[in-house]
Amino acid sequence: AKKELMSIVDYSIPYPGPTINTTYFPNTVSSNYWSSTTYAGYPVDAWFVHFNGGSVLVYDKDYGMYVRCVRGGQSATSFTDNGSTVSDTRTGLVWQKQDDGNTRTWDGALSYCEGLSLAGQNDWRLPNIKELESITDDSRYYPAIDPVFTGTVLSYYWSSTTYADGYPPDGAWGVDFDLGYVHYYYKVVSMYVRCVRGGQVGTSGGVIQLPQPGQTKCYDSAGTEIACAGRGQDGEIRAGVAWPEPRFQITYCNASGL
């Protein structure tokens, strides 16, 4: 599925990629890989992940792309309306139910969430790209999100994850909640903001663990590397489950290594 395939993207790897751990995924091509998820807005298209940078987009199903198979399952999304916030019981994250209707630059978005006081809590932050994509609803469009999130604008929302492929990295990742696209934009552009708090709470009770996007550095809007302390960026917060070393395990079918 789209969300499964995006989960193995490493957003710290710059162009030309591939944006994945090639120790465990050797011979990955810096190109497009199909997911099994049909695009709800136009069913002749399906979602794919571009392992050149990490964009998640749609294209005609008749087009040839690369394939990586998977096994296992996912838990279903389950949201709880708390009034001014929404809890995702699948990930343990608590979301701002409705944005304030204002657009901000990337720096402004980081500052807004860091300063937000909502539902008696002050530890709000700008979500990373994997957290933000996790609340897209691939069965919906216009907007591509569960209606429990009221007032969602058919437009782009910021994440805290810098676009590592930039020269310099003066862009950041965002989600288009019109259709559900994941793409990057210049940090000086103004977009909408939905803040989040909390983190991963384990795997018991059907809760899944979102992996970290992989970033460990921070950058200003001009793409200059800066100290991370107090910035609220993905490279500082590193929300989600840390990638263990090794994160993946290679399993051989027989003693010959085949």
CSV table of C-alpha atoms in Angstrom, one decimal:
chain,number,residue,atom,x,y,z
A,1,ALA,CA,0.0,0.0,0.0
A,2,LYS,CA,1.0,3.7,-0.4
A,3,LYS,CA,1.7,4.2,3.3
A,4,GLU,CA,3.7,1.0,3.6
A,5,LEU,CA,5.9,1.9,0.7
A,6,MET,CA,6.5,5.4,2.0
A,7,SER,CA,7.5,4.0,5.4
A,8,ILE,CA,10.9,2.8,4.0
A,9,VAL,CA,11.8,6.1,2.4
A,10,ASP,CA,14.9,7.8,4.1
A,11,TYR,CA,14.3,11.5,3.8
A,12,SER,CA,17.9,12.3,4.9
A,13,ILE,CA,19.4,11.1,1.6
A,14,PRO,CA,19.9,13.8,-1.1
A,15,TYR,CA,19.8,13.6,-4.8
A,16,PRO,CA,20.3,11.4,-6.8
A,17,GLY,CA,19.4,8.9,-4.1
A,18,PRO,CA,18.1,6.3,-4.0
A,19,THR,CA,16.3,7.5,-0.9
A,20,ILE,CA,16.4,4.2,0.9
A,21,ASN,CA,19.0,2.1,2.9
A,22,THR,CA,20.7,0.3,0.1
A,23,THR,CA,22.5,-2.0,2.5
A,24,TYR,CA,19.2,-3.8,3.0
A,25,PHE,CA,17.6,-2.8,-0.2
A,26,PRO,CA,20.4,-3.2,-2.7
A,27,ASN,CA,20.0,-2.4,-6.4
A,28,THR,CA,17.1,0.0,-5.7
A,29,VAL,CA,16.7,2.3,-8.7
A,30,SER,CA,16.3,6.1,-8.2
A,31,SER,CA,13.0,5.9,-9.9
A,32,ASN,CA,9.2,5.2,-9.4
A,33,TYR,CA,7.8,2.2,-7.5
A,34,TRP,CA,4.2,1.2,-7.6
A,35,SER,CA,2.0,0.8,-4.6
A,36,SER,CA,-1.2,-1.3,-4.5
A,37,THR,CA,-3.4,1.8,-3.7
A,38,THR,CA,-5.7,3.0,-6.3
A,39,TYR,CA,-6.2,6.8,-6.5
A,40,ALA,CA,-9.8,7.5,-5.3
A,41,GLY,CA,-10.2,10.6,-7.4
A,42,TYR,CA,-9.5,8.9,-10.7
A,43,PRO,CA,-9.5,5.1,-10.4
A,44,VAL,CA,-7.5,4.5,-13.6
A,45,ASP,CA,-4.5,5.9,-11.7
A,46,ALA,CA,-2.6,4.5,-8.7
A,47,TRP,CA,-0.2,5.8,-6.1
A,48,PHE,CA,3.6,5.5,-6.5
A,49,VAL,CA,6.7,6.5,-4.5
A,50,HIS,CA,9.6,8.2,-6.2
A,51,PHE,CA,12.8,6.9,-4.7
A,52,ASN,CA,14.8,9.7,-6.3
A,53,GLY,CA,13.6,12.1,-3.5
A,54,GLY,CA,10.6,10.7,-1.7
A,55,SER,CA,7.6,12.3,-3.5
A,56,VAL,CA,4.3,10.3,-3.4
A,57,LEU,CA,2.2,10.9,-6.4
A,58,VAL,CA,-0.3,9.2,-8.8
A,59,TYR,CA,0.0,8.0,-12.4
A,60,ASP,CA,-1.8,5.9,-15.0
A,61,LYS,CA,-1.8,2.2,-14.0
A,62,ASP,CA,-0.8,1.2,-17.6
A,63,TYR,CA,2.6,2.9,-17.1
A,64,GLY,CA,5.6,0.7,-16.4
A,65,MET,CA,7.3,1.2,-13.0
A,66,TYR,CA,9.5,-0.8,-10.6
A,67,VAL,CA,8.0,-3.0,-7.9
A,68,ARG,CA,9.0,-4.0,-4.4
A,69,CYS,CA,6.8,-6.6,-2.7
A,70,VAL,CA,5.9,-6.9,1.0
A,71,ARG,CA,4.1,-9.2,3.4
A,72,GLY,CA,2.4,-8.7,6.7
A,73,GLY,CA,-0.5,-6.3,7.6
A,74,GLN,CA,-1.5,-2.9,8.9
A,75,SER,CA,-4.0,-1.8,11.5
A,76,ALA,CA,-6.9,0.4,10.5
A,77,THR,CA,-7.0,4.1,11.2
A,78,SER,CA,-9.1,5.0,14.2
A,79,PHE,CA,-9.7,8.7,15.2
A,80,THR,CA,-11.3,10.0,18.4
A,81,ASP,CA,-12.8,13.4,18.4
A,82,ASN,CA,-11.8,15.2,21.6
A,83,GLY,CA,-13.5,18.5,20.8
A,84,SER,CA,-10.6,20.8,19.8
A,85,THR,CA,-8.2,17.9,19.1
A,86,VAL,CA,-8.3,14.5,17.4
A,87,SER,CA,-6.5,11.4,18.8
A,88,ASP,CA,-5.2,8.8,16.4
A,89,THR,CA,-5.4,5.6,18.3
A,90,ARG,CA,-3.4,3.9,15.6
A,91,THR,CA,-0.2,6.0,16.2
A,92,GLY,CA,-0.7,7.6,19.6
A,93,LEU,CA,-0.5,11.1,18.1
A,94,VAL,CA,-2.9,13.9,19.1
A,95,TRP,CA,-3.7,16.4,16.3
A,96,GLN,CA,-5.0,19.9,16.1
A,97,LYS,CA,-8.6,19.3,14.9
A,98,GLN,CA,-8.8,22.4,12.7
A,99,ASP,CA,-6.2,24.8,11.5
A,100,ASP,CA,-6.6,28.5,12.2
A,101,GLY,CA,-7.1,29.3,8.5
A,102,ASN,CA,-3.9,31.2,8.1
A,103,THR,CA,-1.0,30.4,5.8
A,104,ARG,CA,2.6,30.7,6.9
A,105,THR,CA,6.1,30.3,5.6
A,106,TRP,CA,8.0,27.2,6.9
A,107,ASP,CA,9.7,29.2,9.6
A,108,GLY,CA,6.4,30.7,10.6
A,109,ALA,CA,4.8,27.3,10.7
A,110,LEU,CA,7.5,25.9,13.1
A,111,SER,CA,7.1,29.0,15.4
A,112,TYR,CA,3.3,28.8,15.3
A,113,CYS,CA,3.2,25.2,16.5
A,114,GLU,CA,6.0,25.7,19.1
A,115,GLY,CA,3.9,28.6,20.6
A,116,LEU,CA,0.5,26.9,20.3
A,117,SER,CA,-1.5,26.5,23.5
A,118,LEU,CA,-4.5,24.2,22.9
A,119,ALA,CA,-6.6,21.8,25.0
A,120,GLY,CA,-4.5,22.7,28.1
A,121,GLN,CA,-1.3,21.5,26.4
A,122,ASN,CA,1.8,23.5,25.3
A,123,ASP,CA,4.0,20.8,23.8
A,124,TRP,CA,2.7,21.1,20.2
A,125,ARG,CA,5.0,20.9,17.2
A,126,LEU,CA,5.0,20.8,13.5
A,127,PRO,CA,4.6,17.1,12.3
A,128,ASN,CA,7.3,15.4,10.3
A,129,ILE,CA,6.4,14.2,6.8
A,130,LYS,CA,5.6,10.7,7.8
A,131,GLU,CA,3.3,11.8,10.6
A,132,LEU,CA,1.5,14.3,8.4
A,133,GLU,CA,1.0,11.8,5.6
A,134,SER,CA,-0.4,9.3,8.1
A,135,ILE,CA,-3.6,11.2,8.5
A,136,THR,CA,-4.4,11.3,4.7
A,137,ASP,CA,-7.3,9.1,3.8
A,138,ASP,CA,-6.6,7.3,0.5
A,139,SER,CA,-10.3,6.5,0.0
A,140,ARG,CA,-11.2,10.2,-0.1
A,141,TYR,CA,-10.3,13.4,-2.0
A,142,TYR,CA,-11.4,17.0,-2.0
A,143,PRO,CA,-10.2,16.8,0.9
A,144,ALA,CA,-8.1,13.6,1.3
A,145,ILE,CA,-8.7,13.4,5.0
A,146,ASP,CA,-11.3,12.0,7.4
A,147,PRO,CA,-14.0,14.6,8.0
A,148,VAL,CA,-13.3,14.4,11.8
A,149,PHE,CA,-10.7,17.0,10.9
A,150,THR,CA,-13.0,19.9,10.3
A,151,GLY,CA,-12.2,22.9,8.1
A,152,THR,CA,-9.3,21.2,6.2
A,153,VAL,CA,-8.4,23.5,3.3
A,154,LEU,CA,-8.0,22.0,-0.2
A,155,SER,CA,-4.4,23.0,-0.3
A,156,TYR,CA,-0.9,22.3,1.0
A,157,TYR,CA,0.2,21.8,4.6
A,158,TRP,CA,3.8,22.1,6.0
A,159,SER,CA,5.8,19.3,7.6
A,160,SER,CA,9.0,19.9,9.7
A,161,THR,CA,11.1,17.8,7.3
A,162,THR,CA,13.6,19.6,5.1
A,163,TYR,CA,13.9,18.5,1.4
A,164,ALA,CA,17.4,17.0,1.5
A,165,ASP,CA,17.7,17.0,-2.3
A,166,GLY,CA,17.8,20.7,-2.6
A,167,TYR,CA,20.9,22.6,-3.8
A,168,PRO,CA,21.0,24.1,-1.2
A,169,PRO,CA,18.2,22.4,0.9
A,170,ASP,CA,15.9,25.5,1.0
A,171,GLY,CA,12.7,23.5,0.5
A,172,ALA,CA,10.6,21.4,2.9
A,173,TRP,CA,8.1,18.6,2.5
A,174,GLY,CA,4.4,19.1,2.6
A,175,VAL,CA,1.1,17.3,2.0
A,176,ASP,CA,-1.6,18.4,-0.4
A,177,PHE,CA,-4.8,17.6,1.4
A,178,ASP,CA,-6.7,18.4,-1.8
A,179,LEU,CA,-5.6,15.0,-3.3
A,180,GLY,CA,-3.1,13.6,-0.8
A,181,TYR,CA,0.1,14.2,-2.7
A,182,VAL,CA,3.5,14.3,-0.8
A,183,HIS,CA,5.8,16.9,-2.4
A,184,TYR,CA,8.4,19.6,-1.5
A,185,TYR,CA,8.1,23.3,-1.7
A,186,TYR,CA,10.3,26.3,-1.1
A,187,LYS,CA,10.4,27.3,2.6
A,188,VAL,CA,9.6,30.9,1.8
A,189,VAL,CA,6.2,29.9,0.3
A,190,SER,CA,3.1,30.3,2.6
A,191,MET,CA,1.1,27.2,3.3
A,192,TYR,CA,-1.3,25.9,5.9
A,193,VAL,CA,-0.4,24.3,9.2
A,194,ARG,CA,-1.8,21.5,11.4
A,195,CYS,CA,0.1,20.9,14.6
A,196,VAL,CA,0.6,17.6,16.5
A,197,ARG,CA,1.8,16.4,19.9
A,198,GLY,CA,2.7,13.1,21.5
A,199,GLY,CA,4.5,10.3,19.9
A,200,GLN,CA,4.7,6.6,19.5
A,201,VAL,CA,3.3,4.5,22.4
A,202,GLY,CA,4.2,1.0,21.4
A,203,THR,CA,2.6,-1.9,19.4
A,204,SER,CA,0.1,-3.2,22.0
A,205,GLY,CA,-3.6,-2.9,21.3
A,206,GLY,CA,-3.1,-2.5,17.5
A,207,VAL,CA,-1.0,0.7,17.8
A,208,ILE,CA,1.6,0.9,15.0
A,209,GLN,CA,4.9,2.7,15.2
A,210,LEU,CA,5.7,5.3,12.5
A,211,PRO,CA,9.4,5.2,11.6
A,212,GLN,CA,11.5,8.4,11.8
A,213,PRO,CA,12.0,10.1,8.4
A,214,GLY,CA,15.7,9.8,9.0
A,215,GLN,CA,16.8,13.4,9.2
A,216,THR,CA,19.5,14.4,11.8
A,217,LYS,CA,20.4,17.9,10.6
A,218,CYS,CA,18.7,21.2,10.6
A,219,TYR,CA,18.6,24.0,8.0
A,220,ASP,CA,17.4,27.6,7.7
A,221,SER,CA,15.1,28.9,4.9
A,222,ALA,CA,18.2,29.6,2.8
A,223,GLY,CA,19.4,26.0,3.0
A,224,THR,CA,22.3,26.8,5.4
A,225,GLU,CA,22.9,24.1,8.0
A,226,ILE,CA,22.3,25.4,11.5
A,227,ALA,CA,22.3,24.1,15.1
A,228,CYS,CA,19.2,22.1,15.8
A,229,ALA,CA,18.6,23.1,19.5
A,230,GLY,CA,15.3,24.9,19.9
A,231,ARG,CA,14.3,24.9,16.2
A,232,GLY,CA,11.5,22.4,16.3
A,233,GLN,CA,12.7,20.8,13.0
A,234,ASP,CA,12.5,17.2,12.2
A,235,GLY,CA,16.3,16.9,12.5
A,236,GLU,CA,16.0,18.0,16.2
A,237,ILE,CA,12.8,16.3,17.3
A,238,ARG,CA,13.3,13.0,15.4
A,239,ALA,CA,9.8,12.0,16.3
A,240,GLY,CA,8.8,8.4,15.7
A,241,VAL,CA,10.6,5.1,16.2
A,242,ALA,CA,14.3,5.3,15.8
A,243,TRP,CA,15.7,3.1,13.1
A,244,PRO,CA,17.7,0.4,14.9
A,245,GLU,CA,21.1,-0.6,13.6
A,246,PRO,CA,20.5,-2.8,11.9
A,247,ARG,CA,16.8,-1.8,11.2
A,248,PHE,CA,16.3,-4.5,8.6
A,249,GLN,CA,17.3,-8.2,8.6
A,250,ILE,CA,18.2,-10.1,5.4
A,251,THR,CA,16.7,-13.6,5.3
A,252,TYR,CA,18.1,-16.2,3.0
A,253,CYS,CA,16.1,-19.1,1.6
A,254,ASN,CA,18.9,-21.6,2.0
A,255,ALA,CA,22.5,-22.1,3.1
A,256,SER,CA,23.9,-21.0,-0.3
A,257,GLY,CA,22.6,-17.5,0.3
A,258,LEU,CA,19.9,-17.6,-2.4
